[in-house]
PDB file of C-alpha atoms in Angstrom:
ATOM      1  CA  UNK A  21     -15.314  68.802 -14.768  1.00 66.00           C
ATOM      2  CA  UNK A  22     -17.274  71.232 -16.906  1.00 74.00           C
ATOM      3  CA  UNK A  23     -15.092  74.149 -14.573  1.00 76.00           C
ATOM      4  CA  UNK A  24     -12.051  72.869 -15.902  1.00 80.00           C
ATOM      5  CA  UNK A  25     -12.867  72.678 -19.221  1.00 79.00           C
ATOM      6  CA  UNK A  26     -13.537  76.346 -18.863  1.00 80.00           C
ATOM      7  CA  UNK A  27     -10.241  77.332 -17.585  1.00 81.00           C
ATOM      8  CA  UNK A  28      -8.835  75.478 -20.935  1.00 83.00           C
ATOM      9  CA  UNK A  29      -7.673  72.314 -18.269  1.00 83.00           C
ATOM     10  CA  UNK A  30      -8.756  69.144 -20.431  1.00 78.00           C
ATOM     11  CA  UNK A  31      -7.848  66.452 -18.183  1.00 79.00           C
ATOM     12  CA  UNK A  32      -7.974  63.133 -20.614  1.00 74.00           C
ATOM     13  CA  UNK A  33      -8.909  60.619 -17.049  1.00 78.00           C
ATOM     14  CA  UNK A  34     -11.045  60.919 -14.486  1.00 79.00           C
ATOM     15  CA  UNK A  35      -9.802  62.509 -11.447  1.00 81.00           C
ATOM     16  CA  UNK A  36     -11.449  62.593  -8.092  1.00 77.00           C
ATOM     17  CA  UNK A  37     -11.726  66.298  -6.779  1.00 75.00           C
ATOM     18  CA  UNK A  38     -10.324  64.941  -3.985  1.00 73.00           C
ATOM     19  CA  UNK A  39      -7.329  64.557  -5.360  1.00 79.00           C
ATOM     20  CA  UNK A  40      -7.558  66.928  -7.779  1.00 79.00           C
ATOM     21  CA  UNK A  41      -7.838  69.392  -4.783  1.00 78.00           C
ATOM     22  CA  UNK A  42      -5.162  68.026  -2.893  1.00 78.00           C
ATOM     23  CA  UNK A  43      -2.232  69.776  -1.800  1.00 76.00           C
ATOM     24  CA  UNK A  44      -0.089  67.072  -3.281  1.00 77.00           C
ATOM     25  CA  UNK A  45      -1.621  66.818  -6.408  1.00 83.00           C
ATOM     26  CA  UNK A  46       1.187  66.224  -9.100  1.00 85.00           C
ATOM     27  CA  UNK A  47      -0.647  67.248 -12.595  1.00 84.00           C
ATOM     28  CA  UNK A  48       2.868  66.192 -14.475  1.00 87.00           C
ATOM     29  CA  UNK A  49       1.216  62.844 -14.186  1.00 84.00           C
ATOM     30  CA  UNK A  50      -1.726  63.960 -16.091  1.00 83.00           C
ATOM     31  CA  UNK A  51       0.552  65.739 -18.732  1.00 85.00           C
ATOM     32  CA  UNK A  52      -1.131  68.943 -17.730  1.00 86.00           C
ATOM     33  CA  UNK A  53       1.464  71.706 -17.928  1.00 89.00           C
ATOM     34  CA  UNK A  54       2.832  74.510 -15.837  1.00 90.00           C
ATOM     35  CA  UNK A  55       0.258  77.149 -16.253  1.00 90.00           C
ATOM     36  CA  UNK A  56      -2.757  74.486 -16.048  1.00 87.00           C
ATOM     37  CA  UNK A  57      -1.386  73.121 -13.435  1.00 87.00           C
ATOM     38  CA  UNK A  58      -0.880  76.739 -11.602  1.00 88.00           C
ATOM     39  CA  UNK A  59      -4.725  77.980 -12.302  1.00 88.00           C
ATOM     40  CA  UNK A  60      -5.115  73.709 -10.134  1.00 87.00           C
ATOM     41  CA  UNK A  61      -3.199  75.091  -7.469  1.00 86.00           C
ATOM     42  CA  UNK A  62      -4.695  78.700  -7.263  1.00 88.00           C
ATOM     43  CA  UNK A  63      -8.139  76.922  -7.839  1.00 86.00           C
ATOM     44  CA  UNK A  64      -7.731  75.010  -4.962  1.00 83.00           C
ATOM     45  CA  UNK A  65      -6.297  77.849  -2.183  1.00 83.00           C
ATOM     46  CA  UNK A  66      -9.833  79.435  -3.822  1.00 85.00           C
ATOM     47  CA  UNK A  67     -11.885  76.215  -2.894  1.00 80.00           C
ATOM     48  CA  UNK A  68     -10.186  75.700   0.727  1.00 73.00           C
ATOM     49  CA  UNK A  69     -10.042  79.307   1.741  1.00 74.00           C
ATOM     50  CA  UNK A  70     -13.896  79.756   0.700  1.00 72.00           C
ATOM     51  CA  UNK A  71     -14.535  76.129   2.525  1.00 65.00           C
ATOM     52  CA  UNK A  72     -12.900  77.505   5.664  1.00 64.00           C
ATOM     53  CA  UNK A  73     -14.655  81.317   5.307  1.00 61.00           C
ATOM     54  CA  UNK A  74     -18.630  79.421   5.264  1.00 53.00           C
ATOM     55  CA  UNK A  75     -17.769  76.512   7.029  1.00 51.00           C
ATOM     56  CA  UNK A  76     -16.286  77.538  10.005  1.00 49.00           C
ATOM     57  CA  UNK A  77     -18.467  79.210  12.552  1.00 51.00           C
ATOM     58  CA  UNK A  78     -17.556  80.048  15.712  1.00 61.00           C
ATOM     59  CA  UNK A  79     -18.800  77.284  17.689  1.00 73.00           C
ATOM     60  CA  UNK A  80     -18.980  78.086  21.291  1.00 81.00           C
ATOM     61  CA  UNK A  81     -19.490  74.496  22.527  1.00 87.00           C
ATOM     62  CA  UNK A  82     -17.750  70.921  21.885  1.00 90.00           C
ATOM     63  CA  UNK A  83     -20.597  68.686  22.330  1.00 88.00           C
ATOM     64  CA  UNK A  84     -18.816  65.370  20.827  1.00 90.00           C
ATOM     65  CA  UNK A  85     -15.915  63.826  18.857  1.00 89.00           C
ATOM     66  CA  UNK A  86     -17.474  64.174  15.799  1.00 90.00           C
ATOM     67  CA  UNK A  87     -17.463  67.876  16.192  1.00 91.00           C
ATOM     68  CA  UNK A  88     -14.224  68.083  17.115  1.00 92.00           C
ATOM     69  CA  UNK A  89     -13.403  66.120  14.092  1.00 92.00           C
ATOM     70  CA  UNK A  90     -15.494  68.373  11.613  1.00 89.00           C
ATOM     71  CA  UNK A  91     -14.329  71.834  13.320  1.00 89.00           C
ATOM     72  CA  UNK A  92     -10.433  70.771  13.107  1.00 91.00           C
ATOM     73  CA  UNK A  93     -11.258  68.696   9.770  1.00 89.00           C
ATOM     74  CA  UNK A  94     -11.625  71.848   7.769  1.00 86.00           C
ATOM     75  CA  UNK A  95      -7.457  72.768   8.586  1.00 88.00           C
ATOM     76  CA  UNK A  96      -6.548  69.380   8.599  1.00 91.00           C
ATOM     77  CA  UNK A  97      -7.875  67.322   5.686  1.00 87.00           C
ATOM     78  CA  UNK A  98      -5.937  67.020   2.446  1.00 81.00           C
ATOM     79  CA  UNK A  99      -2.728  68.351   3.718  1.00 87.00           C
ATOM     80  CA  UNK A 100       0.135  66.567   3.028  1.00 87.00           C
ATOM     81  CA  UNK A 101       2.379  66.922   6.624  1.00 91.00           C
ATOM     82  CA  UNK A 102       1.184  66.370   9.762  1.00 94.00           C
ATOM     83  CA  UNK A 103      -0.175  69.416  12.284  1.00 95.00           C
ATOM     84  CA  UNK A 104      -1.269  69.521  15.423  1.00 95.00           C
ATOM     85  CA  UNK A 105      -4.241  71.601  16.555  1.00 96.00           C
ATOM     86  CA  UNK A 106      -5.593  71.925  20.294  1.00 96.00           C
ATOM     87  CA  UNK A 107      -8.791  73.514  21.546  1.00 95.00           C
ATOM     88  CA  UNK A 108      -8.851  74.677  24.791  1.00 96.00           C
ATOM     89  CA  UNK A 109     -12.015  74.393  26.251  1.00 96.00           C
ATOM     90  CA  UNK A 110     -13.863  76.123  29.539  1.00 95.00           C
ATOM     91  CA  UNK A 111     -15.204  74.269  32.234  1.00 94.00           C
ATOM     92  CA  UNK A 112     -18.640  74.066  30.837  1.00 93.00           C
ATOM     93  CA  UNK A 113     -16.447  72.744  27.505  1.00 93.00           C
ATOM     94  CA  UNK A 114     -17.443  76.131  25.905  1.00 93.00           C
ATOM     95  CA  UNK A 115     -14.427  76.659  23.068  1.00 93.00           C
ATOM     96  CA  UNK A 116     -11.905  79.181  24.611  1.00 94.00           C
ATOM     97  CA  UNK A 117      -9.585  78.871  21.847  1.00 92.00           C
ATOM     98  CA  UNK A 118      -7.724  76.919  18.819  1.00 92.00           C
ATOM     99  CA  UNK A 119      -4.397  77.040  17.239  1.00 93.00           C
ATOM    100  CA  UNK A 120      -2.199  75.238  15.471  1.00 93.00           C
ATOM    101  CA  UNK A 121       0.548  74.327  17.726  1.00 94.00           C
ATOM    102  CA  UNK A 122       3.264  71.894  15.476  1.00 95.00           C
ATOM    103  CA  UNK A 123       3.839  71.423  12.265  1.00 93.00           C
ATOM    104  CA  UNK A 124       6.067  68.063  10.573  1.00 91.00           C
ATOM    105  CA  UNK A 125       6.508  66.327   7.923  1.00 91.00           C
ATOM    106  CA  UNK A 126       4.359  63.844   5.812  1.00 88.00           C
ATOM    107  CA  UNK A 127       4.846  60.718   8.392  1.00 88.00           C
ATOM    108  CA  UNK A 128       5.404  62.553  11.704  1.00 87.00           C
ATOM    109  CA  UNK A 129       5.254  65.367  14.111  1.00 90.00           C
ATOM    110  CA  UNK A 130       6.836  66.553  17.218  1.00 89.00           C
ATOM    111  CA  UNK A 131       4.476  67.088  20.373  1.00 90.00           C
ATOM    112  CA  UNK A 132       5.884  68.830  22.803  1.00 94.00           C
ATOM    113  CA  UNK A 133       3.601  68.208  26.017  1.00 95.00           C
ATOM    114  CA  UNK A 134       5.321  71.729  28.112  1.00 95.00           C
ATOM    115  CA  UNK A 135       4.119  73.844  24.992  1.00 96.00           C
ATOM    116  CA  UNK A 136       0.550  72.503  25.426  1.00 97.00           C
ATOM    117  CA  UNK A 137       0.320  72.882  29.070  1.00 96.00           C
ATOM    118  CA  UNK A 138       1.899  76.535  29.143  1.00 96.00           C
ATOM    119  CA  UNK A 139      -1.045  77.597  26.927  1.00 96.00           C
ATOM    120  CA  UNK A 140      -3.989  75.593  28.681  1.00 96.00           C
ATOM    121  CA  UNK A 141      -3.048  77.702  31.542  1.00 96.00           C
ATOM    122  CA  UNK A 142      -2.454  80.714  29.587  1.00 95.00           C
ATOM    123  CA  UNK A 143      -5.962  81.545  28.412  1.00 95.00           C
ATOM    124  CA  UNK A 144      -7.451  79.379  31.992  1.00 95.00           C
ATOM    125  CA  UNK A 145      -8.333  75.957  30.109  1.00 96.00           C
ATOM    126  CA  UNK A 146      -9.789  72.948  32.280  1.00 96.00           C
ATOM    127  CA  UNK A 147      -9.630  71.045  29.221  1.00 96.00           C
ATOM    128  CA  UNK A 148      -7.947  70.218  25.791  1.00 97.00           C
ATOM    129  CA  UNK A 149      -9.005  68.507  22.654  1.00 96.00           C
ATOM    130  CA  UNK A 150      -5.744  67.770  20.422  1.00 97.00           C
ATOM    131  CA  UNK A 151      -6.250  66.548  17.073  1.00 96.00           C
ATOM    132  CA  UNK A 152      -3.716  65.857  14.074  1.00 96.00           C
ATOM    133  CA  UNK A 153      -3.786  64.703  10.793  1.00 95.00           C
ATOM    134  CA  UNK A 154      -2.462  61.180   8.746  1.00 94.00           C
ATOM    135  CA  UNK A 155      -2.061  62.179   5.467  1.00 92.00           C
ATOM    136  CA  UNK A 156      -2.108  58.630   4.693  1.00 89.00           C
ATOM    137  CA  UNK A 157      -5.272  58.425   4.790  1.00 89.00           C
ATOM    138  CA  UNK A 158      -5.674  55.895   7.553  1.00 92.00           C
ATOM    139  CA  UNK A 159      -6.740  57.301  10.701  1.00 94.00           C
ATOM    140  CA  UNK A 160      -6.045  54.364  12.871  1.00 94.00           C
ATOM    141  CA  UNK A 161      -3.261  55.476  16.039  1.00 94.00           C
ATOM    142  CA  UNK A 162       0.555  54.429  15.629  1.00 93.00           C
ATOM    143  CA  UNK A 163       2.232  53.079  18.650  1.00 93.00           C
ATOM    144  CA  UNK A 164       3.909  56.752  18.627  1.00 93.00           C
ATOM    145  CA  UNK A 165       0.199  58.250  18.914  1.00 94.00           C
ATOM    146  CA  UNK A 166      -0.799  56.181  21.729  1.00 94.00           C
ATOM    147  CA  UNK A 167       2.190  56.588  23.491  1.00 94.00           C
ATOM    148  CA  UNK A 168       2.588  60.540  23.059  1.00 94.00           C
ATOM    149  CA  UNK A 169      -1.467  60.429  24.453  1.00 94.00           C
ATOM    150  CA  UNK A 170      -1.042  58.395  27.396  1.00 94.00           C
ATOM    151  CA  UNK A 171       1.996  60.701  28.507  1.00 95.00           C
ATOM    152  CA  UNK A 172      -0.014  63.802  27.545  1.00 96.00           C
ATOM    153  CA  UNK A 173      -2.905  63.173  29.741  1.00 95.00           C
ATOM    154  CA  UNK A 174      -0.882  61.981  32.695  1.00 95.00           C
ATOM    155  CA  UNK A 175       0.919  65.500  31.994  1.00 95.00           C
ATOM    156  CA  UNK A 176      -2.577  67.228  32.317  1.00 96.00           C
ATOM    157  CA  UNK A 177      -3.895  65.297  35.450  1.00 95.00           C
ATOM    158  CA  UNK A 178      -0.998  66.287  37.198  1.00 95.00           C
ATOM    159  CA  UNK A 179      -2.439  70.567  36.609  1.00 94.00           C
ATOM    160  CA  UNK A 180      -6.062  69.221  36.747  1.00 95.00           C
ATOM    161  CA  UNK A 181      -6.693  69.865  32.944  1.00 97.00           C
ATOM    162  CA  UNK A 182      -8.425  67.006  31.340  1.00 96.00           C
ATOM    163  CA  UNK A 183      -7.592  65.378  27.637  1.00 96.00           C
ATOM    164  CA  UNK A 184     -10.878  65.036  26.966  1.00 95.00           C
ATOM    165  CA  UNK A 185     -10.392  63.409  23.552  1.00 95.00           C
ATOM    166  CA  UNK A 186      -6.919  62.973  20.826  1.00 95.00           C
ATOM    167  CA  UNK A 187      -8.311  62.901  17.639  1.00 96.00           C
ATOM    168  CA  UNK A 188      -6.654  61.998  14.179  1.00 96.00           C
ATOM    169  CA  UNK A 189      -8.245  63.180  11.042  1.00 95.00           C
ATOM    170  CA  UNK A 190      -7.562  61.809   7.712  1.00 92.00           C
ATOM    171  CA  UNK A 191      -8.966  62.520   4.184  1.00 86.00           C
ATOM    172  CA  UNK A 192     -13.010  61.508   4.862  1.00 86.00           C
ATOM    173  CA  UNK A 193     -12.404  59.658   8.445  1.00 92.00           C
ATOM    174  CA  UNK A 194     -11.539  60.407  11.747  1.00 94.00           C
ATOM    175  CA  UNK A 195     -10.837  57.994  14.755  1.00 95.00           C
ATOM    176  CA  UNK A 196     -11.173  59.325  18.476  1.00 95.00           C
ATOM    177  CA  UNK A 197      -9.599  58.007  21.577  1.00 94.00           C
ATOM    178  CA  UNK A 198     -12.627  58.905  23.791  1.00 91.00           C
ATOM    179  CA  UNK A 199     -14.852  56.635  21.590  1.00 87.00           C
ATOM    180  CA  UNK A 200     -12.275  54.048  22.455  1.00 78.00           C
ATOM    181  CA  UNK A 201     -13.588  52.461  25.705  1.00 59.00           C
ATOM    182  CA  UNK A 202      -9.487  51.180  26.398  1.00 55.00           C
ATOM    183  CA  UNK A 203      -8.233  54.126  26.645  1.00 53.00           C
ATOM    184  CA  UNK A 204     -10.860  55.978  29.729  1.00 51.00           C
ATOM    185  CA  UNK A 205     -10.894  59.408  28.774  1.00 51.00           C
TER     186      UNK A 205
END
């Protein structure tokens, strides 16, 4: 926390950068005041909008979950609503194109399953990878998830574009419905 120290934030506990970096970090409960706790908050658009700028590379191909996870991770990590993100993927499931699609609140988000459909054919996607956050923290699908997923991909069959995975992200995990043998992607 030497950093800190040098732009005159003394923080008197231990705080994981995590949560230090965190959109809904509240430094009131670390008696820091206003101006420390605006240099926190530019600090960390610094840290995420660097993260995104080296991080990100244009991949051209979505090989597996995990890189689905990583690619959306870096928009949807440590936010504190949910979003919804979709790649739209070629035939050869070479990326066509992402975008953020919905935005909620902290425990939910509205999918609208037209919306995604109207621009899987817009740009000529055979296939979509949706992901969205928990800002909970726990990954694991709510009866809401599962139920919004099965009606998505029946949605998709029925215009021959496959779901080829749902994935939620949360702070350091993900969890993937393809990986989930129940659910036959």
């Amino acid at each position: 926390m030497q950093a800190l120290k040098q732009l005159g934030i003394n923080l008197e506990q231990q705080v994981p950068i995590t949560e230090l970096l965190s959109e809904n970090f509240n430094g009131k409960l670390y008696s820091l005041t206003a101006s420390q706790r605006r240099k926190i908050a530019a600090l960390r658009d610094i840290v995420t909008e660097y993260t995104r700028s080296h991080r990100e590379t244009d991949i051209d191909r979505i090989t597996s979950c995990r890189q689905a996870a990583d690619y959306l991770g870096l928009y949807l990590r440590n936010i504190d609503h949910e979003e919804v993100w979709i790649i739209f993927l070629s035939q050869s499931m070479a990326v066509i194109k992402k975008e953020m699609l919905f935005k909620g609140s902290i425990t939910e988000v509205l999918i609208h399953n037209k919306t995604i459909i109207a621009k899987a054919l817009s740009v000529s996607a055979t296939g979509i990878i949706i992901a969205h956050n928990h800002p909970s923290g726990n990954p694991a699908p709510s009866h809401a998830d599962i139920s919004r997923t099965e009606d998505l991909k029946k949605a998709c069959n029925v215009l021959e574009i496959a779901l080829v995975d749902h994935v939620i992200i949360s702070h350091d995990k993900f969890y993937s419905f393809s990986d989930e043998q129940e659910y036959n992607f």
